[in-house]
Amino acid sequence: MMAKAREPILVLGIGNVLLEDDGVGIELVSRARVAGSHPRIAFVDGGTQGLALLTLLEGRTAILVLDAVRLEATPGTVHHLPEPLTRSTSSADSAHGIGAAELLAAASLLGDLPPRVEIVGIEPASTRTGVGLSPAVRLGMAPALEMVERVLASMLADIAREVPR
């Protein structure tokens, strides 16, 4: 029996829902899954699994990470990082153990990073213990999901150009 091929695009939400805005990546991937189900896209709630997520990155054509991203902007600001390994970024206080930048750097060292990797995130207001997103981050959800849709459309278009017909 042949193994099922992996979806070429991985949308990976990471974060800790017990630390207020740090859970924004989980909320984003959940909403993106509902809004944009597609046979070539895998939507995964990576939670706080850290380096255990490395195996999910293998064999992909593109990866979109959704996370709380702290760049010292106004809380609720949507960040799109099309080349996350070329800038200094950090997940919100690395509250979920290992942040997106660290996960992607580890995958790069192992040679498991696809040519296209992007991050969409929202600037957190608070990563204290508590459940639920702050009002500022909730306001950033719709624009972040619009950005996710644009990035995924572009990734799908890239794959369509690469696949021989």
Short mmCIF file of N, CA and C in Angstrom, two decimals, residues 9-127:
data_model
loop_
_atom_site.label_atom_id
_atom_site.label_comp_id
_atom_site.label_asym_id
_atom_site.label_seq_id
_atom_site.Cartn_x
_atom_site.Cartn_y
_atom_site.Cartn_z
N ILE A 9 1.36 22.44 1.16
CA ILE A 9 1.37 23.66 1.98
C ILE A 9 0.94 23.31 3.40
N LEU A 10 1.72 23.77 4.35
CA LEU A 10 1.39 23.59 5.76
C LEU A 10 1.09 24.95 6.38
N VAL A 11 -0.08 25.07 7.00
CA VAL A 11 -0.42 26.24 7.79
C VAL A 11 -0.36 25.78 9.24
N LEU A 12 0.61 26.32 9.97
CA LEU A 12 0.90 25.86 11.32
C LEU A 12 0.62 26.97 12.33
N GLY A 13 -0.38 26.76 13.16
CA GLY A 13 -0.67 27.70 14.24
C GLY A 13 0.06 27.25 15.49
N ILE A 14 0.79 28.16 16.11
CA ILE A 14 1.47 27.81 17.36
C ILE A 14 1.13 28.83 18.43
N GLY A 15 1.19 28.38 19.67
CA GLY A 15 0.90 29.27 20.78
C GLY A 15 0.28 28.53 21.95
N ASN A 16 0.11 29.25 23.03
CA ASN A 16 -0.44 28.69 24.26
C ASN A 16 -1.73 29.43 24.60
N VAL A 17 -2.85 28.74 24.48
CA VAL A 17 -4.15 29.37 24.71
C VAL A 17 -4.39 29.71 26.18
N LEU A 18 -3.53 29.25 27.07
CA LEU A 18 -3.65 29.57 28.49
C LEU A 18 -2.87 30.82 28.87
N LEU A 19 -2.27 31.48 27.88
CA LEU A 19 -1.50 32.70 28.12
C LEU A 19 -2.02 33.84 27.25
N GLU A 20 -3.29 34.14 27.42
CA GLU A 20 -3.96 35.24 26.73
C GLU A 20 -3.60 35.31 25.25
N ASP A 21 -2.98 36.40 24.81
CA ASP A 21 -2.73 36.64 23.39
C ASP A 21 -1.74 35.68 22.76
N ASP A 22 -1.01 34.93 23.56
CA ASP A 22 -0.10 33.94 22.99
C ASP A 22 -0.87 32.87 22.23
N GLY A 23 -2.16 32.73 22.49
CA GLY A 23 -2.98 31.75 21.79
C GLY A 23 -3.51 32.21 20.45
N VAL A 24 -3.09 33.38 19.98
CA VAL A 24 -3.63 33.91 18.73
C VAL A 24 -3.32 33.01 17.53
N GLY A 25 -2.19 32.36 17.50
CA GLY A 25 -1.86 31.47 16.38
C GLY A 25 -2.82 30.30 16.28
N ILE A 26 -3.25 29.79 17.45
CA ILE A 26 -4.19 28.69 17.49
C ILE A 26 -5.57 29.14 16.98
N GLU A 27 -5.98 30.32 17.41
CA GLU A 27 -7.27 30.87 16.96
C GLU A 27 -7.23 31.16 15.45
N LEU A 28 -6.11 31.70 14.97
CA LEU A 28 -5.99 32.00 13.54
C LEU A 28 -6.06 30.73 12.70
N VAL A 29 -5.34 29.67 13.09
CA VAL A 29 -5.35 28.45 12.28
C VAL A 29 -6.73 27.80 12.31
N SER A 30 -7.42 27.89 13.42
CA SER A 30 -8.77 27.34 13.51
C SER A 30 -9.72 28.06 12.56
N ARG A 31 -9.66 29.38 12.56
CA ARG A 31 -10.54 30.16 11.67
C ARG A 31 -10.13 30.01 10.21
N ALA A 32 -8.83 29.94 9.94
CA ALA A 32 -8.37 29.78 8.56
C ALA A 32 -8.79 28.43 8.00
N ARG A 33 -8.78 27.40 8.83
CA ARG A 33 -9.19 26.05 8.41
C ARG A 33 -10.66 26.08 7.96
N VAL A 34 -11.49 26.73 8.73
CA VAL A 34 -12.92 26.81 8.41
C VAL A 34 -13.14 27.62 7.14
N ALA A 35 -12.42 28.72 7.00
CA ALA A 35 -12.62 29.63 5.88
C ALA A 35 -12.00 29.13 4.58
N GLY A 36 -10.93 28.35 4.67
CA GLY A 36 -10.18 28.05 3.45
C GLY A 36 -9.74 26.62 3.27
N SER A 37 -10.58 25.67 3.58
CA SER A 37 -10.23 24.26 3.38
C SER A 37 -9.86 24.02 1.92
N HIS A 38 -8.75 23.30 1.71
CA HIS A 38 -8.26 23.03 0.37
C HIS A 38 -7.47 21.73 0.40
N PRO A 39 -7.59 20.88 -0.62
CA PRO A 39 -6.89 19.59 -0.58
C PRO A 39 -5.37 19.69 -0.61
N ARG A 40 -4.82 20.81 -0.99
CA ARG A 40 -3.36 20.96 -1.05
C ARG A 40 -2.80 21.69 0.17
N ILE A 41 -3.67 21.96 1.15
CA ILE A 41 -3.25 22.69 2.35
C ILE A 41 -3.59 21.86 3.59
N ALA A 42 -2.60 21.70 4.46
CA ALA A 42 -2.81 21.07 5.77
C ALA A 42 -2.85 22.18 6.82
N PHE A 43 -3.89 22.20 7.62
CA PHE A 43 -4.02 23.16 8.72
C PHE A 43 -3.76 22.40 10.02
N VAL A 44 -2.76 22.85 10.79
CA VAL A 44 -2.36 22.12 11.99
C VAL A 44 -2.29 23.06 13.19
N ASP A 45 -2.93 22.64 14.28
CA ASP A 45 -2.81 23.32 15.57
C ASP A 45 -1.58 22.72 16.24
N GLY A 46 -0.48 23.46 16.21
CA GLY A 46 0.77 22.97 16.79
C GLY A 46 0.91 23.25 18.27
N GLY A 47 0.01 24.06 18.80
CA GLY A 47 0.00 24.34 20.23
C GLY A 47 1.36 24.71 20.78
N THR A 48 1.79 23.96 21.78
CA THR A 48 3.06 24.23 22.47
C THR A 48 4.06 23.10 22.26
N GLN A 49 3.96 22.41 21.14
CA GLN A 49 4.78 21.22 20.91
C GLN A 49 6.25 21.50 20.59
N GLY A 50 6.60 22.73 20.31
CA GLY A 50 8.01 23.09 20.10
C GLY A 50 8.68 22.28 19.01
N LEU A 51 9.86 21.74 19.32
CA LEU A 51 10.65 21.02 18.33
C LEU A 51 9.99 19.73 17.84
N ALA A 52 9.00 19.23 18.55
CA ALA A 52 8.26 18.05 18.08
C ALA A 52 7.54 18.34 16.77
N LEU A 53 7.38 19.61 16.44
CA LEU A 53 6.72 20.01 15.20
C LEU A 53 7.62 19.86 13.97
N LEU A 54 8.90 19.64 14.18
CA LEU A 54 9.84 19.57 13.06
C LEU A 54 9.43 18.54 12.01
N THR A 55 8.91 17.40 12.43
CA THR A 55 8.53 16.37 11.46
C THR A 55 7.38 16.82 10.56
N LEU A 56 6.57 17.75 11.04
CA LEU A 56 5.48 18.27 10.21
C LEU A 56 5.99 19.13 9.06
N LEU A 57 7.19 19.69 9.20
CA LEU A 57 7.72 20.59 8.20
C LEU A 57 8.34 19.85 7.02
N GLU A 58 8.71 18.59 7.22
CA GLU A 58 9.39 17.80 6.19
C GLU A 58 8.51 17.60 4.97
N GLY A 59 9.12 17.72 3.80
CA GLY A 59 8.44 17.39 2.55
C GLY A 59 7.41 18.40 2.08
N ARG A 60 7.44 19.58 2.60
CA ARG A 60 6.47 20.62 2.19
C ARG A 60 7.08 21.51 1.11
N THR A 61 6.22 22.12 0.33
CA THR A 61 6.64 23.11 -0.66
C THR A 61 6.64 24.50 -0.06
N ALA A 62 5.71 24.74 0.88
CA ALA A 62 5.58 26.05 1.51
C ALA A 62 5.00 25.88 2.91
N ILE A 63 5.40 26.79 3.79
CA ILE A 63 4.90 26.78 5.17
C ILE A 63 4.47 28.19 5.54
N LEU A 64 3.29 28.29 6.14
CA LEU A 64 2.81 29.54 6.69
C LEU A 64 2.59 29.32 8.18
N VAL A 65 3.36 30.04 8.99
CA VAL A 65 3.25 29.94 10.45
C VAL A 65 2.38 31.08 10.95
N LEU A 66 1.45 30.75 11.84
CA LEU A 66 0.57 31.74 12.47
C LEU A 66 0.90 31.77 13.94
N ASP A 67 1.19 32.98 14.47
CA ASP A 67 1.69 33.07 15.84
C ASP A 67 1.54 34.50 16.35
N ALA A 68 1.68 34.64 17.66
CA ALA A 68 1.83 35.98 18.24
C ALA A 68 3.26 36.42 17.92
N VAL A 69 3.41 37.63 17.40
CA VAL A 69 4.73 38.11 17.01
C VAL A 69 4.97 39.45 17.68
N ARG A 70 6.04 39.51 18.46
CA ARG A 70 6.37 40.73 19.17
C ARG A 70 7.47 41.48 18.42
N LEU A 71 7.08 42.61 17.84
CA LEU A 71 8.03 43.49 17.16
C LEU A 71 7.96 44.91 17.72
N GLU A 72 7.44 45.01 18.93
CA GLU A 72 7.33 46.30 19.64
C GLU A 72 6.42 47.28 18.90
N ALA A 73 5.42 46.76 18.23
CA ALA A 73 4.42 47.60 17.57
C ALA A 73 3.21 47.74 18.50
N THR A 74 2.23 48.48 18.05
CA THR A 74 0.99 48.63 18.81
C THR A 74 0.29 47.27 18.90
N PRO A 75 -0.18 46.88 20.09
CA PRO A 75 -0.91 45.61 20.20
C PRO A 75 -2.07 45.55 19.19
N GLY A 76 -2.19 44.39 18.56
CA GLY A 76 -3.21 44.19 17.54
C GLY A 76 -2.70 44.39 16.12
N THR A 77 -1.48 44.94 15.99
CA THR A 77 -0.89 45.14 14.66
C THR A 77 -0.65 43.79 14.00
N VAL A 78 -1.04 43.68 12.74
CA VAL A 78 -0.81 42.45 11.98
C VAL A 78 0.57 42.53 11.34
N HIS A 79 1.34 41.47 11.53
CA HIS A 79 2.68 41.39 10.94
C HIS A 79 2.70 40.30 9.88
N HIS A 80 3.30 40.63 8.73
CA HIS A 80 3.54 39.63 7.69
C HIS A 80 5.04 39.60 7.46
N LEU A 81 5.63 38.45 7.73
CA LEU A 81 7.08 38.30 7.58
C LEU A 81 7.34 37.28 6.46
N PRO A 82 7.55 37.77 5.23
CA PRO A 82 7.75 36.85 4.11
C PRO A 82 9.10 36.14 4.13
N GLU A 83 10.05 36.66 4.84
CA GLU A 83 11.36 36.01 4.96
C GLU A 83 11.76 36.02 6.43
N PRO A 84 11.12 35.18 7.25
CA PRO A 84 11.31 35.27 8.70
C PRO A 84 12.72 34.96 9.18
N LEU A 85 13.50 34.21 8.42
CA LEU A 85 14.84 33.87 8.88
C LEU A 85 15.84 34.99 8.64
N THR A 86 15.41 36.04 7.90
CA THR A 86 16.32 37.14 7.64
C THR A 86 16.16 38.30 8.61
N ARG A 87 15.19 38.20 9.52
CA ARG A 87 14.99 39.26 10.51
C ARG A 87 14.97 38.67 11.90
N SER A 88 15.21 39.55 12.84
CA SER A 88 15.14 39.13 14.24
C SER A 88 13.70 39.26 14.70
N THR A 89 13.06 38.11 14.93
CA THR A 89 11.69 38.11 15.42
C THR A 89 11.61 37.20 16.62
N SER A 90 10.62 37.42 17.41
CA SER A 90 10.41 36.49 18.52
C SER A 90 8.92 36.33 18.72
N SER A 91 8.54 35.11 19.04
CA SER A 91 7.16 34.89 19.42
C SER A 91 6.99 35.57 20.77
N ALA A 92 5.77 35.81 21.12
CA ALA A 92 5.48 36.55 22.35
C ALA A 92 6.13 35.89 23.54
N ASP A 93 7.25 36.42 23.95
CA ASP A 93 7.97 35.93 25.12
C ASP A 93 8.30 34.44 25.04
N SER A 94 8.27 33.86 23.86
CA SER A 94 8.47 32.42 23.69
C SER A 94 7.68 31.65 24.74
N ALA A 95 6.47 32.08 25.00
CA ALA A 95 5.65 31.50 26.06
C ALA A 95 5.29 30.06 25.80
N HIS A 96 5.33 29.63 24.55
CA HIS A 96 4.99 28.25 24.27
C HIS A 96 6.24 27.40 24.08
N GLY A 97 7.30 27.74 24.78
CA GLY A 97 8.50 26.93 24.77
C GLY A 97 9.48 27.38 23.72
N ILE A 98 9.15 27.17 22.47
CA ILE A 98 10.03 27.57 21.39
C ILE A 98 9.20 28.36 20.39
N GLY A 99 9.72 29.48 19.95
CA GLY A 99 8.97 30.34 19.05
C GLY A 99 9.11 29.93 17.60
N ALA A 100 8.34 30.58 16.75
CA ALA A 100 8.35 30.28 15.32
C ALA A 100 9.74 30.45 14.73
N ALA A 101 10.43 31.52 15.09
CA ALA A 101 11.76 31.76 14.53
C ALA A 101 12.72 30.65 14.90
N GLU A 102 12.65 30.19 16.14
CA GLU A 102 13.54 29.11 16.58
C GLU A 102 13.20 27.79 15.89
N LEU A 103 11.92 27.51 15.74
CA LEU A 103 11.49 26.29 15.06
C LEU A 103 11.98 26.28 13.61
N LEU A 104 11.80 27.40 12.93
CA LEU A 104 12.21 27.49 11.53
C LEU A 104 13.72 27.43 11.39
N ALA A 105 14.44 28.03 12.33
CA ALA A 105 15.91 27.96 12.30
C ALA A 105 16.38 26.53 12.47
N ALA A 106 15.75 25.79 13.38
CA ALA A 106 16.12 24.38 13.59
C ALA A 106 15.84 23.57 12.32
N ALA A 107 14.70 23.81 11.69
CA ALA A 107 14.36 23.09 10.45
C ALA A 107 15.36 23.42 9.35
N SER A 108 15.79 24.67 9.30
CA SER A 108 16.78 25.09 8.31
C SER A 108 18.10 24.36 8.53
N LEU A 109 18.52 24.26 9.78
CA LEU A 109 19.76 23.55 10.10
C LEU A 109 19.69 22.08 9.69
N LEU A 110 18.50 21.49 9.79
CA LEU A 110 18.31 20.08 9.44
C LEU A 110 18.08 19.88 7.94
N GLY A 111 17.95 20.98 7.20
CA GLY A 111 17.70 20.89 5.77
C GLY A 111 16.26 20.56 5.41
N ASP A 112 15.34 20.79 6.34
CA ASP A 112 13.94 20.44 6.14
C ASP A 112 13.05 21.64 5.84
N LEU A 113 13.64 22.78 5.55
CA LEU A 113 12.84 23.98 5.33
C LEU A 113 12.58 24.14 3.83
N PRO A 114 11.32 24.29 3.44
CA PRO A 114 11.03 24.48 2.02
C PRO A 114 11.49 25.86 1.56
N PRO A 115 11.48 26.08 0.24
CA PRO A 115 11.94 27.37 -0.27
C PRO A 115 11.09 28.56 0.16
N ARG A 116 9.82 28.32 0.43
CA ARG A 116 8.94 29.44 0.81
C ARG A 116 8.39 29.22 2.22
N VAL A 117 8.75 30.14 3.10
CA VAL A 117 8.29 30.12 4.49
C VAL A 117 7.88 31.54 4.85
N GLU A 118 6.70 31.69 5.40
CA GLU A 118 6.23 33.01 5.81
C GLU A 118 5.55 32.91 7.16
N ILE A 119 5.51 34.04 7.86
CA ILE A 119 4.82 34.13 9.14
C ILE A 119 3.78 35.23 9.05
N VAL A 120 2.59 34.96 9.53
CA VAL A 120 1.58 35.99 9.76
C VAL A 120 1.26 35.93 11.24
N GLY A 121 1.35 37.07 11.88
CA GLY A 121 1.07 37.11 13.31
C GLY A 121 0.48 38.43 13.72
N ILE A 122 0.12 38.48 14.98
CA ILE A 122 -0.46 39.69 15.55
C ILE A 122 0.34 40.07 16.78
N GLU A 123 0.63 41.36 16.90
CA GLU A 123 1.34 41.89 18.06
C GLU A 123 0.47 41.68 19.30
N PRO A 124 0.98 40.97 20.31
CA PRO A 124 0.19 40.71 21.51
C PRO A 124 0.15 41.92 22.45
N ALA A 125 -0.93 42.02 23.19
CA ALA A 125 -1.03 43.03 24.25
C ALA A 125 -0.57 42.43 25.57
N SER A 126 -0.92 41.15 25.79
CA SER A 126 -0.59 40.50 27.05
C SER A 126 -0.39 39.01 26.85
N THR A 127 0.62 38.47 27.50
CA THR A 127 0.83 37.02 27.48
C THR A 127 0.84 36.48 28.91
#
